[in-house]
Coordinates of C-alpha atoms and ligand atoms in Angstrom, one line a residue:
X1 CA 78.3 -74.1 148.0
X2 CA 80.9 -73.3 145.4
X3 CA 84.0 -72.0 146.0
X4 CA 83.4 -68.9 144.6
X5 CA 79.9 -68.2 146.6
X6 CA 81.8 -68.8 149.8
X7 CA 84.1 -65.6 149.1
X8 CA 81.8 -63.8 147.9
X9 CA 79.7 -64.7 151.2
X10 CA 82.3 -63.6 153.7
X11 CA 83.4 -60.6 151.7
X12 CA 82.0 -57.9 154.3
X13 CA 84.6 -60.3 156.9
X14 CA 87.2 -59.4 154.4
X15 CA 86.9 -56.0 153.7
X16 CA 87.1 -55.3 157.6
X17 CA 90.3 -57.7 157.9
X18 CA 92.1 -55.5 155.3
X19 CA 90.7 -52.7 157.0
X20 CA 92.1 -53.8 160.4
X21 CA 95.4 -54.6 158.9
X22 CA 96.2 -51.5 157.3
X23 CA 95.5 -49.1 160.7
X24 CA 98.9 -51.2 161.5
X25 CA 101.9 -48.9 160.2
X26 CA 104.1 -51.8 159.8
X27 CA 107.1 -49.8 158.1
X28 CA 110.4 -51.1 158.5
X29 CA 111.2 -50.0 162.3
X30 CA 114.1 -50.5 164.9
X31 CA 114.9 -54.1 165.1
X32 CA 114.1 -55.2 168.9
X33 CA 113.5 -58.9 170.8
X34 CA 110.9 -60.4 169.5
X35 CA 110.5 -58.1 166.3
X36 CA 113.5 -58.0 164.4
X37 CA 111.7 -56.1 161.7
X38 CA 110.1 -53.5 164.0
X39 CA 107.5 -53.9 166.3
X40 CA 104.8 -52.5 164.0
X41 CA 105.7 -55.3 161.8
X42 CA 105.5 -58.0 164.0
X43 CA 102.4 -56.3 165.4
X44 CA 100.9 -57.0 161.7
X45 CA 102.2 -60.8 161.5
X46 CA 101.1 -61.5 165.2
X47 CA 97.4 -59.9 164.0
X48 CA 97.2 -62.1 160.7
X49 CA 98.6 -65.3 162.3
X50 CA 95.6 -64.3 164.8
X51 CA 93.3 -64.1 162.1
X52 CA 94.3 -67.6 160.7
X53 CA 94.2 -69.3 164.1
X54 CA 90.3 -68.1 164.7
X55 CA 89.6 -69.6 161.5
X56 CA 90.9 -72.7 162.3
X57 CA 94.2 -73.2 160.7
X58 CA 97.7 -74.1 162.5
X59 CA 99.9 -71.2 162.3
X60 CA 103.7 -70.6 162.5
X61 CA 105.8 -67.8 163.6
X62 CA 109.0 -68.7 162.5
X63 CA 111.2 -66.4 164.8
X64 CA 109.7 -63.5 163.8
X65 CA 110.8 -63.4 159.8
X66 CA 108.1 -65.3 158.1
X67 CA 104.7 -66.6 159.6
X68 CA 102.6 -69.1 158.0
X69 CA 99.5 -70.9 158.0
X70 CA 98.5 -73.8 156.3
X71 CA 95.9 -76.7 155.4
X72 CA 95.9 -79.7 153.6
X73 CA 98.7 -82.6 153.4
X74 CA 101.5 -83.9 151.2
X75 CA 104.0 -81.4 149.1
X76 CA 104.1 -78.2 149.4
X77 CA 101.7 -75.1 147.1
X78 CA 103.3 -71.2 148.9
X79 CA 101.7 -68.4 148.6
X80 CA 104.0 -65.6 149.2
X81 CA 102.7 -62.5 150.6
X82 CA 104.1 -59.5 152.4
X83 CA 103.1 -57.3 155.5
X84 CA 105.6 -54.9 156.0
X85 CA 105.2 -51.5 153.8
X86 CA 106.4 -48.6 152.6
X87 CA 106.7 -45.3 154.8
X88 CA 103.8 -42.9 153.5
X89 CA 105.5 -40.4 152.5
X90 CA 103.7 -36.9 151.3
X91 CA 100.9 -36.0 149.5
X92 CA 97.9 -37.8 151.0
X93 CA 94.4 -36.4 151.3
X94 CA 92.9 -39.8 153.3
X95 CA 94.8 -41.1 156.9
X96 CA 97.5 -43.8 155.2
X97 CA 97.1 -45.7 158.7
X98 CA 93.4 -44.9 159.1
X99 CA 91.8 -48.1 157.4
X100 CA 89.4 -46.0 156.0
X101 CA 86.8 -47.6 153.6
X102 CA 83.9 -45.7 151.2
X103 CA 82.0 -48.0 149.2
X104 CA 83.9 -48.5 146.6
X105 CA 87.5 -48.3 147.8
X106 CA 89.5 -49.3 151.0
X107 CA 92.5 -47.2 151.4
X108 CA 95.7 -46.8 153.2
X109 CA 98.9 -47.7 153.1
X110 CA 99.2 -51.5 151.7
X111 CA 95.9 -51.5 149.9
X112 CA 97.4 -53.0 146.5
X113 CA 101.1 -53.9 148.9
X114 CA 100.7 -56.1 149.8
X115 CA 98.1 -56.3 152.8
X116 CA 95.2 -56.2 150.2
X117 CA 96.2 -59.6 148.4
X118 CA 97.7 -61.1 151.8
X119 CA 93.9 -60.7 153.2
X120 CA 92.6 -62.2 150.3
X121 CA 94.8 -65.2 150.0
X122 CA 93.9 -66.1 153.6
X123 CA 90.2 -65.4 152.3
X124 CA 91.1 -68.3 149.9
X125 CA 92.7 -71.0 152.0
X126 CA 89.9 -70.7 154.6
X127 CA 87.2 -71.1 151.5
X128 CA 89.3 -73.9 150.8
X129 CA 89.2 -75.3 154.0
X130 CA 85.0 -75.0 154.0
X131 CA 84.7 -76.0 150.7
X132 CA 86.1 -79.4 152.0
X133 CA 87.3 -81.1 148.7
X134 CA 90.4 -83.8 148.9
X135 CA 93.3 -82.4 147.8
X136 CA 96.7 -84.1 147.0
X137 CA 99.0 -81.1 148.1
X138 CA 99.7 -78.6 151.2
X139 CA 98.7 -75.1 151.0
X140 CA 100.3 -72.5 153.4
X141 CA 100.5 -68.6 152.5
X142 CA 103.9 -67.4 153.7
X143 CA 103.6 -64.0 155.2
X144 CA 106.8 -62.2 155.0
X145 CA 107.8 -59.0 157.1
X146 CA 111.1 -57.4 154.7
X147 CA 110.1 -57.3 151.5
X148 CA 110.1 -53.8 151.0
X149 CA 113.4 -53.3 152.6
X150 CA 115.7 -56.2 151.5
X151 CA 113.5 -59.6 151.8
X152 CA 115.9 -60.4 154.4
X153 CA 112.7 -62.4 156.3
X154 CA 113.2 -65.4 153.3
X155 CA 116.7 -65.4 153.2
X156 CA 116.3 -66.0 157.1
X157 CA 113.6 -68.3 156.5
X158 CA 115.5 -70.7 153.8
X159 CA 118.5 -70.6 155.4
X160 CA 116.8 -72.3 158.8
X161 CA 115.4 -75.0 157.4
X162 CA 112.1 -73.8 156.4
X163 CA 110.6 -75.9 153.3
X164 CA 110.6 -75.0 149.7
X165 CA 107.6 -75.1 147.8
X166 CA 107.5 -77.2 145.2
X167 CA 105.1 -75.2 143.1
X168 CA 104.1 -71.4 144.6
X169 CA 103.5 -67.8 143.2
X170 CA 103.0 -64.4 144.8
X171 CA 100.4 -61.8 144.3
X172 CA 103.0 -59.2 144.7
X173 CA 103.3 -58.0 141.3
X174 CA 100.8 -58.0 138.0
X175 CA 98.4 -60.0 136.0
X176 CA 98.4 -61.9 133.9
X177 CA 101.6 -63.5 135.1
X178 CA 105.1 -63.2 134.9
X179 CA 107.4 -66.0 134.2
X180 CA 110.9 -63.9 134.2
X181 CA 112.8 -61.0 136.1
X182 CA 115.7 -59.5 134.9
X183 CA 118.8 -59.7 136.6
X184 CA 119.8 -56.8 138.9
X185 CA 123.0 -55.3 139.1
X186 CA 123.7 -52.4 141.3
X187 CA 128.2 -51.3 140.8
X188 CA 129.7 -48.5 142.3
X189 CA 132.8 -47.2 141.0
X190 CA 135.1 -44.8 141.8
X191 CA 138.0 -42.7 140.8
X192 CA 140.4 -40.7 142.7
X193 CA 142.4 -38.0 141.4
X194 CA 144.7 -35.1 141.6
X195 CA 143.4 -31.5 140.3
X196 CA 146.6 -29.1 140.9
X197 CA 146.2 -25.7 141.7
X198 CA 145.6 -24.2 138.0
X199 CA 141.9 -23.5 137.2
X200 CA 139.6 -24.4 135.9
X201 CA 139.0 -26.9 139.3
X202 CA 136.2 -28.7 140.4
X203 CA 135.0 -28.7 143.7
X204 CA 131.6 -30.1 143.7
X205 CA 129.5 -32.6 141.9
X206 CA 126.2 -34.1 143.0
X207 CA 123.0 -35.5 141.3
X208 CA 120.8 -38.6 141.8
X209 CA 118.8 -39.7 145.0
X210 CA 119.4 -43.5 144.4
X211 CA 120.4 -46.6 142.0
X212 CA 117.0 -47.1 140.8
X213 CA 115.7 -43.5 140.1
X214 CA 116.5 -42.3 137.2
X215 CA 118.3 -38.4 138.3
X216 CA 115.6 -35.0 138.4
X217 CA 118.3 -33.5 139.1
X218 CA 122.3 -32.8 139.3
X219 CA 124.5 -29.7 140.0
X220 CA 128.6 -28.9 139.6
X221 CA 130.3 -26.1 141.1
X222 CA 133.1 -25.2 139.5
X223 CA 136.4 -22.4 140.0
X224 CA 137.1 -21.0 137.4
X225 CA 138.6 -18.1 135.1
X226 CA 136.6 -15.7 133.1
X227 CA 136.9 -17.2 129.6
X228 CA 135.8 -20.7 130.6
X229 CA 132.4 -18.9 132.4
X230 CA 131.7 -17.0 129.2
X231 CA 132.0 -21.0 127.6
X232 CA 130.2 -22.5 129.9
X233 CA 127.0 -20.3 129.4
X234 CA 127.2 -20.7 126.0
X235 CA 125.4 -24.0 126.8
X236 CA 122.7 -22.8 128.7
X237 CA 119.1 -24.0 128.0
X238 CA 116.1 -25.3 129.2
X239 CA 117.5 -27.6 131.1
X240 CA 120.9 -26.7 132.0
X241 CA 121.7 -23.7 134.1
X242 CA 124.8 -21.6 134.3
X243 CA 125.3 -19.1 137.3
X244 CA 128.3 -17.7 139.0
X245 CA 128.4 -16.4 142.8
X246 CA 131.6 -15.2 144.4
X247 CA 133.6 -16.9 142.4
X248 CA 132.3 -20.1 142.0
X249 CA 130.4 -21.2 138.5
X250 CA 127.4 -23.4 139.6
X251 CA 126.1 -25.6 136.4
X252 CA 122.8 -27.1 137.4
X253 CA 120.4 -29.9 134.7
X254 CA 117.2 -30.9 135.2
X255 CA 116.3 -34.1 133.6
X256 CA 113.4 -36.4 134.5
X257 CA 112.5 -39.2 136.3
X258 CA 111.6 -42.5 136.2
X259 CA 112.1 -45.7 138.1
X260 CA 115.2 -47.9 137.2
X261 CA 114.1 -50.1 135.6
X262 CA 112.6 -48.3 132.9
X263 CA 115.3 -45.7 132.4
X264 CA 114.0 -45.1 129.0
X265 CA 111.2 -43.0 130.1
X266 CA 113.3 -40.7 131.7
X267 CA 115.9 -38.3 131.3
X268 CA 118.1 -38.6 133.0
X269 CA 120.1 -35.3 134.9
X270 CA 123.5 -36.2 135.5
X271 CA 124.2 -37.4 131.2
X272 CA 122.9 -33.5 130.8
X273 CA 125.2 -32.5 133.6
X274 CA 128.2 -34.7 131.7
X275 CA 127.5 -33.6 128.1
X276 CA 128.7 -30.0 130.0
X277 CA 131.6 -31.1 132.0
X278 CA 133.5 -32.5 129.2
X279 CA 134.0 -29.9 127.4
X280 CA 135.7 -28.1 130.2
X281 CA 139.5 -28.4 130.3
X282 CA 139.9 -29.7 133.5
X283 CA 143.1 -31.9 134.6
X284 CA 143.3 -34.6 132.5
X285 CA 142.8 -37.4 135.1
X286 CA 139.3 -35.7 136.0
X287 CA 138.7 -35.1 132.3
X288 CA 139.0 -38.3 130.8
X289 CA 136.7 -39.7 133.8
X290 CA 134.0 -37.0 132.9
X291 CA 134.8 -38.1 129.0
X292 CA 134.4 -41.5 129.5
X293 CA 130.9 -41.5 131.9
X294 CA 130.0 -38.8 129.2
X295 CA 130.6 -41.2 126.4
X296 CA 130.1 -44.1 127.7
X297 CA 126.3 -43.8 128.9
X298 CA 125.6 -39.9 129.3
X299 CA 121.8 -40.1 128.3
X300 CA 122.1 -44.0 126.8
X301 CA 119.8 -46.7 128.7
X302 CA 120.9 -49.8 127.1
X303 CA 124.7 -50.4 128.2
X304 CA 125.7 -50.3 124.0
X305 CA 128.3 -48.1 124.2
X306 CA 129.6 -50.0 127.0
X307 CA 129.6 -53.0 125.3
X308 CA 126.8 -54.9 127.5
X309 CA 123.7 -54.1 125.1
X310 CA 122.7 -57.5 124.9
X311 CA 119.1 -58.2 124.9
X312 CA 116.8 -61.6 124.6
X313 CA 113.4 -62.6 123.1
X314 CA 111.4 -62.9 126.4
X315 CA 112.7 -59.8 128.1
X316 CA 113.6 -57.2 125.6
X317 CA 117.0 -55.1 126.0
X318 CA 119.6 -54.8 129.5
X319 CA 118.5 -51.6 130.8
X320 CA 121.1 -49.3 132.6
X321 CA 120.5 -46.2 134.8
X322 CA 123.5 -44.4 136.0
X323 CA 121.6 -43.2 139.2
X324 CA 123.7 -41.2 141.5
X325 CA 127.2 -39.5 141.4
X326 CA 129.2 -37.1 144.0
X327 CA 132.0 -36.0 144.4
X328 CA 134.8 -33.6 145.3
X329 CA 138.1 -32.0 144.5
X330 CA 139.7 -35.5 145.1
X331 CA 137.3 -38.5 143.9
X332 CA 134.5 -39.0 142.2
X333 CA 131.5 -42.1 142.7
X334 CA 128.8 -43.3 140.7
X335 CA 126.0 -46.2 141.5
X336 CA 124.8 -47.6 138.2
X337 CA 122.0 -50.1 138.5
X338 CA 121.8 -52.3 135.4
X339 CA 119.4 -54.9 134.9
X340 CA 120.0 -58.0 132.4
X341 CA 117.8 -59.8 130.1
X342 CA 116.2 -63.2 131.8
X343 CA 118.1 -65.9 129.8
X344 CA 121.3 -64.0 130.9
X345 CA 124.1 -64.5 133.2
X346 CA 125.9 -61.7 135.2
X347 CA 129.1 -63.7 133.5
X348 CA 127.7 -62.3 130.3
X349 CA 127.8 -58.2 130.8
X350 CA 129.8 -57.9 134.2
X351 CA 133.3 -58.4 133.6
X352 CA 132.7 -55.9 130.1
X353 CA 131.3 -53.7 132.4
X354 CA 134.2 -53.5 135.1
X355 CA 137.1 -53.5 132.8
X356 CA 136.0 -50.6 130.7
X357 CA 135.5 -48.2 133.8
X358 CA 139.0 -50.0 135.0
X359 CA 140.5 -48.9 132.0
X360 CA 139.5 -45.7 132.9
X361 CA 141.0 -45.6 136.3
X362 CA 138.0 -46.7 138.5
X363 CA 137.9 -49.2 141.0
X364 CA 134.7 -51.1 141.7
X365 CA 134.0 -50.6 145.4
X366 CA 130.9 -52.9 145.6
X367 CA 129.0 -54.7 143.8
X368 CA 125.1 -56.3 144.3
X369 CA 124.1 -59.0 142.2
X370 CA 120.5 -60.1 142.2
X371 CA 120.1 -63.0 139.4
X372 CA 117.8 -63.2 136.9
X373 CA 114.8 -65.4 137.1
X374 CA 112.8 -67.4 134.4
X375 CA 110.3 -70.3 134.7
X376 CA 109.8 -72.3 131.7
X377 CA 106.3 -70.8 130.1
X378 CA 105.2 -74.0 129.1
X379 CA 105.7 -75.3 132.8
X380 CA 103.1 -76.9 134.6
X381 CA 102.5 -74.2 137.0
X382 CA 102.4 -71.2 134.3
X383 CA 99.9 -73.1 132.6
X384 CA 97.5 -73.7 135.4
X385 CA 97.8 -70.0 137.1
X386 CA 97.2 -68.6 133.4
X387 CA 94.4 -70.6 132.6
X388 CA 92.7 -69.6 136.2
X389 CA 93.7 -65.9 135.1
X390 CA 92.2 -65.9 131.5
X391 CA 88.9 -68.1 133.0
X392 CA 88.4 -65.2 135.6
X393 CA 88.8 -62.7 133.0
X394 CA 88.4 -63.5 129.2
X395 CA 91.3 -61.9 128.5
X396 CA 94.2 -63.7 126.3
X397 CA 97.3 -62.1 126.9
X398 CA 100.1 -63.8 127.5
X399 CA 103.0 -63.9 130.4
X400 CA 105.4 -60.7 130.7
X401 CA 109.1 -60.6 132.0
X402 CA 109.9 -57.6 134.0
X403 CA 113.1 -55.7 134.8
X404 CA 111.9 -55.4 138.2
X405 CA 112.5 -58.1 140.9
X406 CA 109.8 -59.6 143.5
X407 CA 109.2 -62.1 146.1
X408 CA 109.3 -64.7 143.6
X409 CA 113.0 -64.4 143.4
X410 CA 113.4 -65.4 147.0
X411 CA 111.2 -68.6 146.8
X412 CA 111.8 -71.5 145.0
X413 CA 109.7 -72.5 141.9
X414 CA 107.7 -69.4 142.1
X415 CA 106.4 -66.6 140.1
X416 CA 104.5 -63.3 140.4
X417 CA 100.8 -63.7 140.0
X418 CA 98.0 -60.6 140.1
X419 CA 97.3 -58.6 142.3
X420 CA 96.9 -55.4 139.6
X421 CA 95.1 -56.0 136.3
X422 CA 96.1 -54.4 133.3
X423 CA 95.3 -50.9 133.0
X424 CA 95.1 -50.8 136.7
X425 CA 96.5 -47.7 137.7
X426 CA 99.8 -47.7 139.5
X427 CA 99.0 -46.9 143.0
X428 CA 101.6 -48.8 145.2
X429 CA 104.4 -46.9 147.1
X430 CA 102.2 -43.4 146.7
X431 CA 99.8 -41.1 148.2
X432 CA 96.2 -42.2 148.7
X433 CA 96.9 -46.0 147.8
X434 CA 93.6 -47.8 148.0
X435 CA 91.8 -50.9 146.1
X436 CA 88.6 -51.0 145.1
X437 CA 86.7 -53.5 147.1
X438 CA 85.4 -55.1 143.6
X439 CA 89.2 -56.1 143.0
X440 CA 89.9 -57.2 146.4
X441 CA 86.7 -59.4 146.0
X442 CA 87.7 -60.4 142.3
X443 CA 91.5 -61.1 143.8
X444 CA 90.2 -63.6 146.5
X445 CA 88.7 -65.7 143.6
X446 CA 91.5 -65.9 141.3
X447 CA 93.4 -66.7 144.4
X448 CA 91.3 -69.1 145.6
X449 CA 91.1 -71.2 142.4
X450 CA 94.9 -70.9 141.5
X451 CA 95.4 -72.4 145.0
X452 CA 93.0 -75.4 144.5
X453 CA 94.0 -76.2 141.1
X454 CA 98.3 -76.5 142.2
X455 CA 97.3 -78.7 145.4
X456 CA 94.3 -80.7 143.4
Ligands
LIG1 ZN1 105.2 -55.6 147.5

């Protein structure tokens, strides 16, 4: 038999695996003995690891962060899959844990990420095995457990000794292949200050749920006299509101979101809220901070008034999402997530970006740095996953960089390969998450042939 008749023969086999898997709610859970990611997650590696084992490979849990299984001798091909997922979270009409299959979709929680494409990668390798061909390279799928929350399971797993690939990719991100990530950056800043007892005084600030969503919403509450009330709802709209209870003038703005890494496509709340704030004649230390954020980035997305709007021909512009701020009477913080183009360092927009809020009185209380990744397109393994991709599917297009970051920046000599097509509709990380069982079965194959082709 082919390759490609032996998945589609043991496709029932796989559909119920995937089903299995997903009635495991391996979120992120209390780290214990013996499951330091939870023991739902664990429970998920231990089942897949399982799963391997019955079909004849030798399997690998190393301590509990990364299990593997493997076939074939000589250097090393990874494929790089996740089990743990997100929490459900609301809005479902199916059971996200249920496993629940009709016959076109199976659904739950992991469908698309990643359980569907870790089932079908182990679909692959054990096609491999049967289809019994020499090969000149090792094949072992990686299953991670903390990808969702940190992929703290490869950091763990690198920095123990476990082998790098010398070629790999991971079906945790899009088709047709992407060959660069930007660089993440994720500063928060700080300013303290000291508002005397005049008015107009603020007391509260507060908008943004996290660094990589763009703000829905923000809110100020303000003291104030009379004169700077009447101002202040002079500037009411559609999306700012002005309102005034015992005393205290509460401005709220409603923007829209996005995710992070495409700030553009939002609006974001807390640049509405700022466009306000300035104009009220608070003590200058507070002022100019309010200025400066206002000026500075207010509703911009590309760093250029802070001097970091670089961009590059692969990735397109730095992106920058001022995505939370609070504060008090006293001091006020801010998480800005800004993500730079591939070819970049965080040499080239970092230090601009500290010194001008410096300048302006704030201190940088911490600072995550995520680096950029880019493979060389014309590398051997871009070519050969790309080739597989367009023989699968006629279609032509060519490799795409990302702002967002995956797997493949945690493994060596890897990239992100499938699992979504494009014009697949975005269903990971929301309600009723499922994969039609066409794509799971289409998935497999690509899989299946990228492997062989790296390790033949
Ligand atoms: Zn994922």
């Amino acid at each position: 038999m082919r390759l490609q008749e032996i998945i589609e023969a043991d496709k029932e086999k796989m559909y119920e695996t995937l089903q299995e898997l997903l009635r495991i709610p391996s979120v992120e859970g209390e780290s214990e003995e013996g499951a330091p990611h939870g023991k739902e997650v664990q429970e998920a590696l231990s089942f897949m690891l399982g799963k391997a084992k019955e079909m004849g490979f030798s399997v690998c849990d190393f301590d509990h962060q990364v299990g593997y299984c493997e076939y074939g001798e000589g250097e090393l091909v990874a494929v790089v899959v996740h089990l743990d997922v997100v929490p459900a979270g609301e809005g479902w009409t199916r059971d996200p844990f249920g496993g629940e299959a009709d016959d076109t979709y199976i659904y739950g929680r992991g469908a698309v990420d990643d359980k569907g494409p870790a089932v079908a990668a182990l679909y692959a390798l054990n096609a491999i095995r049967k289809y019994n061909q020499k090969l000149k390279r090792r094949i072992r799928i990686l299953f991670g457990t903390n990808e969702e929350t940190g992929s703290h399971d490869m950091a763990y797993f690198f920095s123990h000794g476990g082998e790098e690939p010398v070629m790999g990719f991971t079906p945790d991100g899009t088709y047709p292949l992407v060959y660069g990530e930007k660089g993440i950056v994720i500063s928060t800043m700080r300013k303290n200050y000291v508002q005397g007892d005049s008015f107009p005084k603020l007391k509260k600030i507060q908008g943004g749920t996290a660094f990589n969503v763009v703000p829905a919403k923000a809110f100020a509450e303000i003291e104030c006299g009379n004169s700077v009330y009447e101002n202040l709802l002079g500037y009411a709209n559609s999306e700012i509101r002005v309102s005034r209870d015992s005393g205290i003038v509460r401005i709220e703005a409603l923007g829209e979101s996005a995710h992070g890494s495409t700030p553009e496509k939002g609006r974001n709340a807390v640049g509405l809220l700022l466009s306000v704030l300035k104009e009220v004649p608070f003590d200058p230390s507070l002022a100019s901070a309010l200025t400066f954020l206002s000026e500075k980035i207010g509703l911009e997305t590309d760093g250029k008034a802070l001097g970091i709007g670089m961009s590059d021909e692969p990735s397109g512009a730095l992106t920058l999402n001022l995505g939370t701020i609070s504060g008090d009477e006293t001091q006020l913080e801010t998480g800005i997530n800004y993500r730079y183009p591939v070819t970049c360092r965080l040499e080239d927009c970092a230090p601009v970006f500290n010194a001008a809020f410096e300048e302006n009185g704030f201190n940088l209380v911490s600072q995550i740095h995520e680096p950029a990744l880019y493979v060389d397109p014309q590398s051997t393994l871009v070519k050969t996953l790309l080739d597989v991709y367009r023989e699968h599917t006629g279609d032509d297009s060519g490799p795409i960089c990302i702002g967002g970051g995956t797997y493949a920046k945690s493994v060596k000599n890897t990239v992100a390969f499938g699992p979504t097509f494009p014009g697949d509709p975005d269903r990971e990380h929301k309600p009723d998450e499922c994969i039609e069982k066409e794509n799971l079965l289409r998935n497999a194959k690509i899989l299946a042939d990228a492997m062989y082709r790296l390790a033949r």
